[in-house]
Short mmCIF file of C-alpha atoms and ligand atoms in Angstrom, two decimals:
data_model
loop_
_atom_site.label_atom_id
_atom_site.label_comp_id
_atom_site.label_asym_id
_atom_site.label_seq_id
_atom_site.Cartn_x
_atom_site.Cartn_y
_atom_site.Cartn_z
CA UNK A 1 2.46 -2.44 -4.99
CA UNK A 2 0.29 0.77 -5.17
CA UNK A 3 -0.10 3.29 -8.31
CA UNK A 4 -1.39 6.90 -8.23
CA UNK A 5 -4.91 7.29 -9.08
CA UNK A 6 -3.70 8.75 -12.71
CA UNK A 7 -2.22 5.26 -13.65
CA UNK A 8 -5.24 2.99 -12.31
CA UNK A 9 -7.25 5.12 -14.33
CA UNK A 10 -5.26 4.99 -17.77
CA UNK A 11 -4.83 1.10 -16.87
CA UNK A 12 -9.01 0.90 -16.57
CA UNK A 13 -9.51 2.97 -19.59
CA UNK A 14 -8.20 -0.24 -21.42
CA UNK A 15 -10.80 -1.97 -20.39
CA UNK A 16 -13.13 0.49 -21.37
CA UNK A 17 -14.12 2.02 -17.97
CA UNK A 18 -15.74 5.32 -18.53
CA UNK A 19 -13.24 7.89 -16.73
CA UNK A 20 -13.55 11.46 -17.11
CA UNK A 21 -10.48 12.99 -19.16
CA UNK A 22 -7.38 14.05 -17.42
CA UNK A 23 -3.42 14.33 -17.80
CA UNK A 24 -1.02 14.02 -15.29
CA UNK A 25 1.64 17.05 -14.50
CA UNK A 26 4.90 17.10 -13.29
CA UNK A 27 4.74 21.70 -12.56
CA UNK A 28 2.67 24.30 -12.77
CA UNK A 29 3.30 24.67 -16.66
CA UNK A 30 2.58 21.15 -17.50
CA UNK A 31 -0.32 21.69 -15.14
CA UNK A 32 -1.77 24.59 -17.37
CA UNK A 33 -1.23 22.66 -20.82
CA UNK A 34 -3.36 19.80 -19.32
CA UNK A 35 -6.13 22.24 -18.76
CA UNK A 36 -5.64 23.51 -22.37
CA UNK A 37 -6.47 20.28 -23.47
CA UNK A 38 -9.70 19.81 -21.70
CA UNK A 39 -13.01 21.29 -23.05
CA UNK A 40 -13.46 23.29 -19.56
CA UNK A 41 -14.70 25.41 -18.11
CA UNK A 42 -14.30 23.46 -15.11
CA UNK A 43 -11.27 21.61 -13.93
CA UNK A 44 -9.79 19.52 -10.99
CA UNK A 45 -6.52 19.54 -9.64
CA UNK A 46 -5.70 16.19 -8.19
CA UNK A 47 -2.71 16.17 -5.75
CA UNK A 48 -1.35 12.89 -6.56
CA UNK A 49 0.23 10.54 -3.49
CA UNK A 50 -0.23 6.73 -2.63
CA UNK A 51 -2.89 7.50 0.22
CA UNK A 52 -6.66 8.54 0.36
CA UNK A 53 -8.73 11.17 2.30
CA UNK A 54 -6.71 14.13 -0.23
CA UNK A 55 -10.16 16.27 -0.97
CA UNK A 56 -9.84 16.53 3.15
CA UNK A 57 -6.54 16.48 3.82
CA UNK A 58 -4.11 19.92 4.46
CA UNK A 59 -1.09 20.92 3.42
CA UNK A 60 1.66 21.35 6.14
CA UNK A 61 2.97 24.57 4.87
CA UNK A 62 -0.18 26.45 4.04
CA UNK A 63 -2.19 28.21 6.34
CA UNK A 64 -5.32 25.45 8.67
CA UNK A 65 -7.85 27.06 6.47
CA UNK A 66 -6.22 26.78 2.57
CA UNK A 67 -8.31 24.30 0.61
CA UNK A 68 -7.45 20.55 0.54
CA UNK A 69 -5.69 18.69 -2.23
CA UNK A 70 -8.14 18.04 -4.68
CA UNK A 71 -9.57 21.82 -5.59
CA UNK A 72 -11.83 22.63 -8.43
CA UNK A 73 -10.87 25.47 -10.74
CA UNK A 74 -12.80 27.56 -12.81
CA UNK A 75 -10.21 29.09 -15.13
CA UNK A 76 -6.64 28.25 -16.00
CA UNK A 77 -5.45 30.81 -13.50
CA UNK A 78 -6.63 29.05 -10.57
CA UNK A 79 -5.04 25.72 -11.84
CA UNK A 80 -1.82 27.55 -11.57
CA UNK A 81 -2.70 28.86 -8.22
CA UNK A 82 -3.42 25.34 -7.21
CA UNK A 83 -0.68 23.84 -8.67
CA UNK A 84 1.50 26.28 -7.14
CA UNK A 85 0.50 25.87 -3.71
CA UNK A 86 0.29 21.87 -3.96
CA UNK A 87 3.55 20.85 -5.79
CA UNK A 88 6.73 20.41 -3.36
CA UNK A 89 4.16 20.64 -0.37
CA UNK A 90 3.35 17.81 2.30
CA UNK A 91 -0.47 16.90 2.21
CA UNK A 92 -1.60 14.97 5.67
CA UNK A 93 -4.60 12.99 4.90
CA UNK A 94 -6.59 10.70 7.79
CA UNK A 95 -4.10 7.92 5.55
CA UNK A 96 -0.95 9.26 5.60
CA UNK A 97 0.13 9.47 9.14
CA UNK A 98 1.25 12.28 10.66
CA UNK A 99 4.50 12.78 8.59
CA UNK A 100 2.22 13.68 5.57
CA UNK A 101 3.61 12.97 1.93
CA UNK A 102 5.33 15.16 -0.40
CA UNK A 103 3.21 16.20 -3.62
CA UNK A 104 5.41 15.55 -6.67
CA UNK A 105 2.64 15.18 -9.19
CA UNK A 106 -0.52 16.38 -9.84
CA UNK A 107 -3.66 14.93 -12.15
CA UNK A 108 -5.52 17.91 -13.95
CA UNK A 109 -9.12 16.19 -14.89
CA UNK A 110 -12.76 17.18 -16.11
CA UNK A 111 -14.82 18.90 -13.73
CA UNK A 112 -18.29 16.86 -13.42
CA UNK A 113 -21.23 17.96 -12.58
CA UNK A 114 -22.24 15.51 -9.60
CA UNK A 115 -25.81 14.64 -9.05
CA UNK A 116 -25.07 11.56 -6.78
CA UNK A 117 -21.80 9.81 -5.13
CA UNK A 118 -21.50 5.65 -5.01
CA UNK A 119 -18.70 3.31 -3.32
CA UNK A 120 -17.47 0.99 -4.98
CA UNK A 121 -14.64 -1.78 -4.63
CA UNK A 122 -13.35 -5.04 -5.34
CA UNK A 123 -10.97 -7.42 -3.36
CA UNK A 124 -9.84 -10.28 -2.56
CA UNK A 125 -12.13 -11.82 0.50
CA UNK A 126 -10.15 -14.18 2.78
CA UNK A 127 -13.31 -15.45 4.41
CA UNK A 128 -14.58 -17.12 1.32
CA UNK A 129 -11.17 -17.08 -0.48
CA UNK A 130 -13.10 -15.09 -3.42
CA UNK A 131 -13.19 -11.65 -5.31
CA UNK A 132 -15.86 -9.49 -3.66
CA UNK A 133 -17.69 -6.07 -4.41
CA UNK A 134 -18.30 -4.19 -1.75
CA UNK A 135 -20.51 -1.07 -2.62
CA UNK A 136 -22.81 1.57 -1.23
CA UNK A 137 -25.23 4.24 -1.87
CA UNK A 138 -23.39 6.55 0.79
CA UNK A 139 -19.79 7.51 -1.37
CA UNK A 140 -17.79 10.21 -1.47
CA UNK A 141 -15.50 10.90 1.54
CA UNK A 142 -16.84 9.10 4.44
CA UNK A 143 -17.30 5.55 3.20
CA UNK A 144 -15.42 4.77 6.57
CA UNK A 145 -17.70 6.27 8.46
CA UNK A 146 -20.68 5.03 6.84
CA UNK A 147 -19.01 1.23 7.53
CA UNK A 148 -19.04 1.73 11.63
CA UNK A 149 -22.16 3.94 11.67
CA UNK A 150 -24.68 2.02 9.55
CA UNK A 151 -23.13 -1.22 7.89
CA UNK A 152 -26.10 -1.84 6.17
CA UNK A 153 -26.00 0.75 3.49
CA UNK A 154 -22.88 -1.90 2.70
CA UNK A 155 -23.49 -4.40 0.66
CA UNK A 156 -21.17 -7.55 -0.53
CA UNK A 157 -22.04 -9.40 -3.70
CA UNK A 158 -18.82 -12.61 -3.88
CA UNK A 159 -17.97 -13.87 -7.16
CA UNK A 160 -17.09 -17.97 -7.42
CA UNK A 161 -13.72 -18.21 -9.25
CA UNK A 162 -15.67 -21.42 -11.01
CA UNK A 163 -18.69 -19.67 -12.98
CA UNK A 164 -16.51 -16.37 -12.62
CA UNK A 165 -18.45 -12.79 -13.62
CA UNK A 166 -22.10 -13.45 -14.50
CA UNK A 167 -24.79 -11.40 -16.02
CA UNK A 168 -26.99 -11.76 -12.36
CA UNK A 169 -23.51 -10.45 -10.13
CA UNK A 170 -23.93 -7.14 -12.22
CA UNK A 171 -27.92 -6.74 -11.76
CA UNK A 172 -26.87 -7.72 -7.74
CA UNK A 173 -24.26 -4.82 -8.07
CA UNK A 174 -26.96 -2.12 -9.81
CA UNK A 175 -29.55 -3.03 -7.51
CA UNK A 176 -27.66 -2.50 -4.47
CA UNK A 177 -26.29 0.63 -5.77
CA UNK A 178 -30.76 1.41 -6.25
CA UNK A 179 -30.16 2.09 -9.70
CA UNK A 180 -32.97 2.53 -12.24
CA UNK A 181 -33.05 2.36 -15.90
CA UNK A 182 -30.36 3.44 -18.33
CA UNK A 183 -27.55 4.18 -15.31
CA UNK A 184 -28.56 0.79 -13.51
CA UNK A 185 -27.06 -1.36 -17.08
CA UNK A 186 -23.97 1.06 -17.26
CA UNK A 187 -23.75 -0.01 -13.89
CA UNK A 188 -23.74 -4.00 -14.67
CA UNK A 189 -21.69 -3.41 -17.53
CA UNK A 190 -19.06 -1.35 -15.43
CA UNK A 191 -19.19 -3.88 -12.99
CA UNK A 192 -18.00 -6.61 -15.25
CA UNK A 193 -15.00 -4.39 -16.94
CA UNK A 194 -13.92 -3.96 -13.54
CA UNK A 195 -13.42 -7.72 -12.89
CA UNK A 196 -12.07 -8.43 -15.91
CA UNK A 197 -9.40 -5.42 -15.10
CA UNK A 198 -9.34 -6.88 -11.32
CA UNK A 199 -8.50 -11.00 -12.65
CA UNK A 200 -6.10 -9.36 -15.31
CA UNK A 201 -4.19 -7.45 -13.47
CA UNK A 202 -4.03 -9.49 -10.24
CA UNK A 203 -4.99 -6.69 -8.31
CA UNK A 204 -5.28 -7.00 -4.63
CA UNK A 205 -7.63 -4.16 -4.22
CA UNK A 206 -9.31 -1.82 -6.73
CA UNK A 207 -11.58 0.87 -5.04
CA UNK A 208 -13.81 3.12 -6.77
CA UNK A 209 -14.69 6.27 -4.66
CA UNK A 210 -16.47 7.89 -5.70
CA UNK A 211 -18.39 6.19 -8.51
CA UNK A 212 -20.51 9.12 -9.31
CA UNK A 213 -23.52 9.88 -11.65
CA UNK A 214 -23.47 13.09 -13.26
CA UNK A 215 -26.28 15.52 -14.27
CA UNK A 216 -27.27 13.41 -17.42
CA UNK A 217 -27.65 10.27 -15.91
CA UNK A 218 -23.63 8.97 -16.79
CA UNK A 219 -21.73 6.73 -14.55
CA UNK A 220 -18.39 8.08 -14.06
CA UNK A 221 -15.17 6.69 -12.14
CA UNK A 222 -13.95 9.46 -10.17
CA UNK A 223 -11.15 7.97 -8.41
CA UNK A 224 -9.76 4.76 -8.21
CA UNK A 225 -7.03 3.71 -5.64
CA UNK A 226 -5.41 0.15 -7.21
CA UNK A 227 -3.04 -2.39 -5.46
CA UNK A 228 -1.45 -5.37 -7.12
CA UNK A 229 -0.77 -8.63 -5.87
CA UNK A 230 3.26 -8.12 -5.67
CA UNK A 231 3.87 -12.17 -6.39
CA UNK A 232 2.21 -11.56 -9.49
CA UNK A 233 3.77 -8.22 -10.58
CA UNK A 234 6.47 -10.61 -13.15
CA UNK A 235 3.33 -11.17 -15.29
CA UNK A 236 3.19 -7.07 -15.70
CA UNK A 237 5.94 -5.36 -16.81
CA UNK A 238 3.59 -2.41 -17.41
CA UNK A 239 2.22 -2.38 -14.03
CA UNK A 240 5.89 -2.77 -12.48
CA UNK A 241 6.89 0.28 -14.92
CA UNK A 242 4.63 2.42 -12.75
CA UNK A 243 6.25 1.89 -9.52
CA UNK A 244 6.93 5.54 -8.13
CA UNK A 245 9.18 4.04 -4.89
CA UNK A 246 9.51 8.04 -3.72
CA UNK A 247 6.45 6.54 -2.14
CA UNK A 248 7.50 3.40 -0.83
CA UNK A 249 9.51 3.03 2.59
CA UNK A 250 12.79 3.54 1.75
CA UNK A 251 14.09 0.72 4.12
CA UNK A 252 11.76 -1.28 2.16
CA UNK A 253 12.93 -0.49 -1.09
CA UNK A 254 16.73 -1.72 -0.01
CA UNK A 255 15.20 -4.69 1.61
CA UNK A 256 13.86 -5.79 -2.32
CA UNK A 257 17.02 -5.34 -3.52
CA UNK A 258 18.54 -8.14 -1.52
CA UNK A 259 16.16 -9.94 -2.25
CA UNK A 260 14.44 -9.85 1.96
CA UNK A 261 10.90 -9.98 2.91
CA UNK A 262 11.06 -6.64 5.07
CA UNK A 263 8.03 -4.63 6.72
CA UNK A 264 8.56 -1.97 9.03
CA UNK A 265 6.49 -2.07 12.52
CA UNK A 266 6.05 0.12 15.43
CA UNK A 267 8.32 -2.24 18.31
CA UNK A 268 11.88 -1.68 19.26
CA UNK A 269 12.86 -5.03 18.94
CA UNK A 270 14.61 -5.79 15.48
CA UNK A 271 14.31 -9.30 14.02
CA UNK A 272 15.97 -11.63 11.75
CA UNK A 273 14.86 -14.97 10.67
CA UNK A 274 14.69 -17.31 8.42
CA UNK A 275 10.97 -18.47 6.73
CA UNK A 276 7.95 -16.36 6.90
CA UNK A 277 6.41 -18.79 9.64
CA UNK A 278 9.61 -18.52 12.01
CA UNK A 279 9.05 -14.64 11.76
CA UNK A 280 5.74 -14.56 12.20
CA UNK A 281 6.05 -16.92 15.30
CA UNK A 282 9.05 -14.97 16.76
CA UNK A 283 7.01 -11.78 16.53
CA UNK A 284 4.52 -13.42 18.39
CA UNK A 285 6.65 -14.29 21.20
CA UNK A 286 8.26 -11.24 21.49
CA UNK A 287 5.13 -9.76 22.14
CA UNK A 288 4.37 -12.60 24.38
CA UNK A 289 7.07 -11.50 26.44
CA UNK A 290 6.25 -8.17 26.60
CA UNK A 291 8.09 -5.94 23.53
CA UNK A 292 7.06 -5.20 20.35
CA UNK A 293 8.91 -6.23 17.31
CA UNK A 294 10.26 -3.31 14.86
CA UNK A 295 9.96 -5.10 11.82
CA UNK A 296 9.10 -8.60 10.14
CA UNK A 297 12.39 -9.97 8.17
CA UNK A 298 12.18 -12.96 6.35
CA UNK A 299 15.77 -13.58 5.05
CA UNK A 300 14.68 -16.76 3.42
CA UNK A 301 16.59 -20.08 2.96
CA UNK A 302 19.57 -19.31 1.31
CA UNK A 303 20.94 -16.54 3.17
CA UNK A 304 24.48 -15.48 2.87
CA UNK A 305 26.86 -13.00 4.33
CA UNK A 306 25.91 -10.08 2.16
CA UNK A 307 22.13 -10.64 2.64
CA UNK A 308 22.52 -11.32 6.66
CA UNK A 309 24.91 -7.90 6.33
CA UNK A 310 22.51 -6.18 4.45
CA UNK A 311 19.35 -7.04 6.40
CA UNK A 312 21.86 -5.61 9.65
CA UNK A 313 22.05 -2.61 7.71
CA UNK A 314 18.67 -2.48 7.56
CA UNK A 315 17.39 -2.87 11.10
CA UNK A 316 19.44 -0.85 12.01
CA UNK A 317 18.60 1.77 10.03
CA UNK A 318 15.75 2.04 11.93
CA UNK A 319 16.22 4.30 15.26
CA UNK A 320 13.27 2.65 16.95
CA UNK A 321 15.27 -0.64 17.26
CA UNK A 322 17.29 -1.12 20.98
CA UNK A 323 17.67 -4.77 20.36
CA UNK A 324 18.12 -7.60 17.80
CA UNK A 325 16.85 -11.64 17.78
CA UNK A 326 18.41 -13.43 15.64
CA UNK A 327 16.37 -16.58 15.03
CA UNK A 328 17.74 -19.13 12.15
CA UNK A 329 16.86 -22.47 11.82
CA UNK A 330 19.75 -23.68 9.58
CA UNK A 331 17.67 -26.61 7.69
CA UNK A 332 18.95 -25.78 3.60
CA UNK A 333 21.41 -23.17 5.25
CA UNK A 334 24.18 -24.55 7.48
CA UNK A 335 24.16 -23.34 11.83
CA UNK A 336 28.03 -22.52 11.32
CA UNK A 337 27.84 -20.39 8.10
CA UNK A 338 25.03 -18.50 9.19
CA UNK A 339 27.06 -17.86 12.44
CA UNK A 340 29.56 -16.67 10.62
CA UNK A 341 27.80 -14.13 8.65
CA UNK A 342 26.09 -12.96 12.23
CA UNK A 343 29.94 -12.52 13.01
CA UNK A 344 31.11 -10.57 10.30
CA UNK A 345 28.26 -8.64 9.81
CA UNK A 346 28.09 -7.78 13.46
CA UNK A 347 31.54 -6.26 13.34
CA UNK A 348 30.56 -4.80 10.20
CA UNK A 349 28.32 -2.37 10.82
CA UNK A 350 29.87 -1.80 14.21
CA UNK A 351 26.40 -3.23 16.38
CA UNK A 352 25.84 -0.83 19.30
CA UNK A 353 22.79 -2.61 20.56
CA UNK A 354 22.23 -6.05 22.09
CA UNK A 355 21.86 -9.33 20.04
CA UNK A 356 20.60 -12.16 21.09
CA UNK A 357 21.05 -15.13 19.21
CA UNK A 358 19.39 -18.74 18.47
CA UNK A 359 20.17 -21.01 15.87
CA UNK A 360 18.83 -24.55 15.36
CA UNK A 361 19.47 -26.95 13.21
CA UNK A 362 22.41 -28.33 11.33
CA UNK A 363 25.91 -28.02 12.83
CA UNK A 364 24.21 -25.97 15.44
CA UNK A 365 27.13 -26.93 18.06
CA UNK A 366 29.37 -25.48 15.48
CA UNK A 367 27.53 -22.55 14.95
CA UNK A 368 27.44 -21.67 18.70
CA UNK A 369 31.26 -22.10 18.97
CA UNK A 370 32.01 -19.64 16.06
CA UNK A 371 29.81 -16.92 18.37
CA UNK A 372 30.94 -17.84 21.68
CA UNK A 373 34.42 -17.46 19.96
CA UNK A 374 33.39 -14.13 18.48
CA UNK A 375 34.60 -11.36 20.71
CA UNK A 376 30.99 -10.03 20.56
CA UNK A 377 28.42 -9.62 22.93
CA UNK A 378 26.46 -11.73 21.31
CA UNK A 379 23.83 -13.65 24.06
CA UNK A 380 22.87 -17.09 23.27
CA UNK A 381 19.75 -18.77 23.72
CA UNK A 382 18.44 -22.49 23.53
CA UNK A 383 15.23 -21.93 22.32
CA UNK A 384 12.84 -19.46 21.02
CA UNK A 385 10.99 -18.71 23.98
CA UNK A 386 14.57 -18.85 25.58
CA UNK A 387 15.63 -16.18 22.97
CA UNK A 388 12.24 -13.88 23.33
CA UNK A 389 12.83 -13.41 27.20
CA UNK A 390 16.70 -12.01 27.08
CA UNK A 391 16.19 -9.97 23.97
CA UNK A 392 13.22 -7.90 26.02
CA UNK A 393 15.39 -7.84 29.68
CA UNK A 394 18.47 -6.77 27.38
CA UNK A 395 16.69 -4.02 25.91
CA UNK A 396 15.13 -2.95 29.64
CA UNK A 397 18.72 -3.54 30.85
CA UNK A 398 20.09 -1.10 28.53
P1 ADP B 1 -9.86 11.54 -2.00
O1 ADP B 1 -10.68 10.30 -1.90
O2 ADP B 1 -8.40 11.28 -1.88
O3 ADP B 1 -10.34 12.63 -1.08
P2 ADP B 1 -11.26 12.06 -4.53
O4 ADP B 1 -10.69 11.88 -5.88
O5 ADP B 1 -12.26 11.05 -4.10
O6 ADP B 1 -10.04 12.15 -3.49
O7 ADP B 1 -11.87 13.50 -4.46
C1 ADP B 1 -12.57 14.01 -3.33
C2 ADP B 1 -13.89 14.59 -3.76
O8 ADP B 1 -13.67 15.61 -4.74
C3 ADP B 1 -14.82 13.60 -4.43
O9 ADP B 1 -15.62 12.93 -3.49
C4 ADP B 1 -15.64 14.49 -5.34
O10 ADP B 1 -16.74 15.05 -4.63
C5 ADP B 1 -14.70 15.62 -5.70
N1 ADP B 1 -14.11 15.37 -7.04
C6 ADP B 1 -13.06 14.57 -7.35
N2 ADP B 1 -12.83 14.54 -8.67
C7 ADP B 1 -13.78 15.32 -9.23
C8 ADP B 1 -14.10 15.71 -10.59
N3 ADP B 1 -13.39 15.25 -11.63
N4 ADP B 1 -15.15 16.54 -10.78
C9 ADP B 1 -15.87 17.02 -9.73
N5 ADP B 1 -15.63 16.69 -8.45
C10 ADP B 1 -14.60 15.87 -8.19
MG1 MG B 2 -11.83 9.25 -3.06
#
């Protein structure tokens, strides 16, 4: 789960993460009042969506050369002006995809007076199964860039989950970041509210960019972009609280309220299965074969009519998808029930593209019956690799 840069800051704050004032706004009124409230005279309007790259990104309905969505403003006129022109309007960052997001908030912060621009990020790091900073003199937009151009300016500093934060990560952190004197502790000290926020949150990914120094030598977050580890999220009611799901697929949304592991992919090939493992092995072997799968559904072990229905529903929901596997291995779950869900929620939602079909597993000859006796199209297959090859000729077939 991802929050707006507004929230990860207020959540840091607690931890006692210096962060420029700011107030989120909902229009161009509650826009001005925030700006009312700062000292001034300058002021940042923050377009706020769950993607990056805003300060370069453009608005779909203004003009190719209106400013981006993060603008600085120099009286409270010109945060109306902003605020106008960003609220209700579709920002296309390098992170958004073409389709752009809507703008539905805005943050309305302290204008700082930059004198140098840091990266800096933690996350969790597969390779050594730890919680790693990644940071880098060269911040600000680019920090892309600056990874494929000259990875060296990129340095990692891994924390062991035994000793956790220690006094020498933080002087590792300032010293990469060639910090000197006062702003090189605010550094180490920032660096160790960060993990604590990072552990107590179960994060998945807190990035800092840019970290900046002002004019008098202060370390200042600038923006943060924060992602939570979403098996974790019952330990935060708080965190859940801040879930804005106008950003979240809406396919995806439906999918968590039955309950289904469901991520939306690029293929044309919908698929239903049971375990993560299964789908993640049936994806492979469509692509094996091929197609590309439209989605990963996990409808875990005890599915039942409604849930098979529902995840239907939701493949199909997708235009991309020509074709559905079905792949269930009926272990806790029964071949014949789960055939008879296929069944009803087949005729349900009135299927208008091919299904193939394999089920394993308990009662499985029963299970095969109840679709051969169907009335449905439905192909059967033996096996998965069985299943992968008519799913793709039914889709080239059709
Ligand atoms: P994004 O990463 O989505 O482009 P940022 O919040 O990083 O958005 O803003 C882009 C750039 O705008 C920053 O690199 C910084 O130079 C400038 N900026 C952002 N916030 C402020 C601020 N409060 N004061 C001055 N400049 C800012
Ligand atoms: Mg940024």
């Amino acid at each position: 789960m991802n929050v707006h840069e507004y929230q990860g800051k207020e959540l840091l704050a607690k931890f006692g993460v210096a962060i420029p004032a700011g107030f989120a706004a909902f229009s161009v009124e509650e826009a001005v009042e925030a700006a009312k409230k700062l000292p001034g005279p300058l002021y940042v309007v923050k377009s706020q969506i769950h993607a990056g790259g805003r300060g370069k990104g453009k608005f779909k309905e203004l003009p190719a050369d209106a400013k981006g969505g993060v603008r600085l403003a120099f009286n409270l006129d010109e945060v109306a002006s902003h605020a106008k022109e960003m609220l209700g309007n579709t920002l296309v960052t390098v992170q958004t995809g073409e389709a752009g997001k809507q703008v539905n908030r805005l943050y309305i912060t302290d204008g700082v007076d930059i004198a140098k621009e840091y990266y800096l990020s933690l996350l969790v790091d597969r390779a050594t199964g730890r919680v790693a900073f990644i940071v880098s003199t060269e911040g600000g937009m680019d920090i892309e860039a600056v990874a494929h151009d000259t990875p060296e300016k990129i340095a990692t500093v891994t924390v062991d989950p035994a000793t956790g934060f220690q006094p020498h990560h933080g002087r590792a952190i300032a010293f990469a970041l060639k910090l000197k004197g006062d702003t090189n502790k605010q550094a180490q000290l920032l660096a160790k509210q960060l993990y604590d926020a990072f552990l107590s949150l179960d994060c998945a990914m807190l990035e800092i960019n840019p970290l900046v120094e002002d004019v008098n030598g202060k370390l200042l977050v600038l923006d943060t972009k924060m992602s939570f580890d979403s098996n974790a999220l019952y330990r935060h009611p708080d965190v859940v609280e801040l879930r804005d799901e106008t950003e979240e697929d809406p396919a995806e949304i439906e999918a968590s309220k039955y309950d289904l592991a469901y991520i939306k992919l690029d293929g044309n090939i919908g698929c239903m299965v049971n375990g993560a493992g299964l789908a993640m092995a049936t994806m492979d072997i469509i692509k094996l074969h091929g197609a590309f799968p439209a989605n990963f559904l996990d409808v875990g072990g005890g599915a039942t009519t409604e849930k098979v229905t529902a995840a239907f529903k939701i493949i199909l929901s997708d235009p991309a998808v020509e074709g559905i596997l079905v792949n269930i291995f009926g272990g806790i779950m029964k071949c014949d029930i789960i055939a008879a869900g296929i069944v009803a929620a087949a005729k349900e939602v009135n299927l208008s593209v091919p299904l193939v079909v394999r089920l394993e597993g308990t009662n499985v000859d029963l299970g095969k019956e109840i679709l051969n006796n169907s009335g449905l199209p439905i192909v059967a297959a033996n096996d998965l690799g069985d299943a992968a090859k008519k799913i793709v000729a039914e889709v080239k077939k059709a």
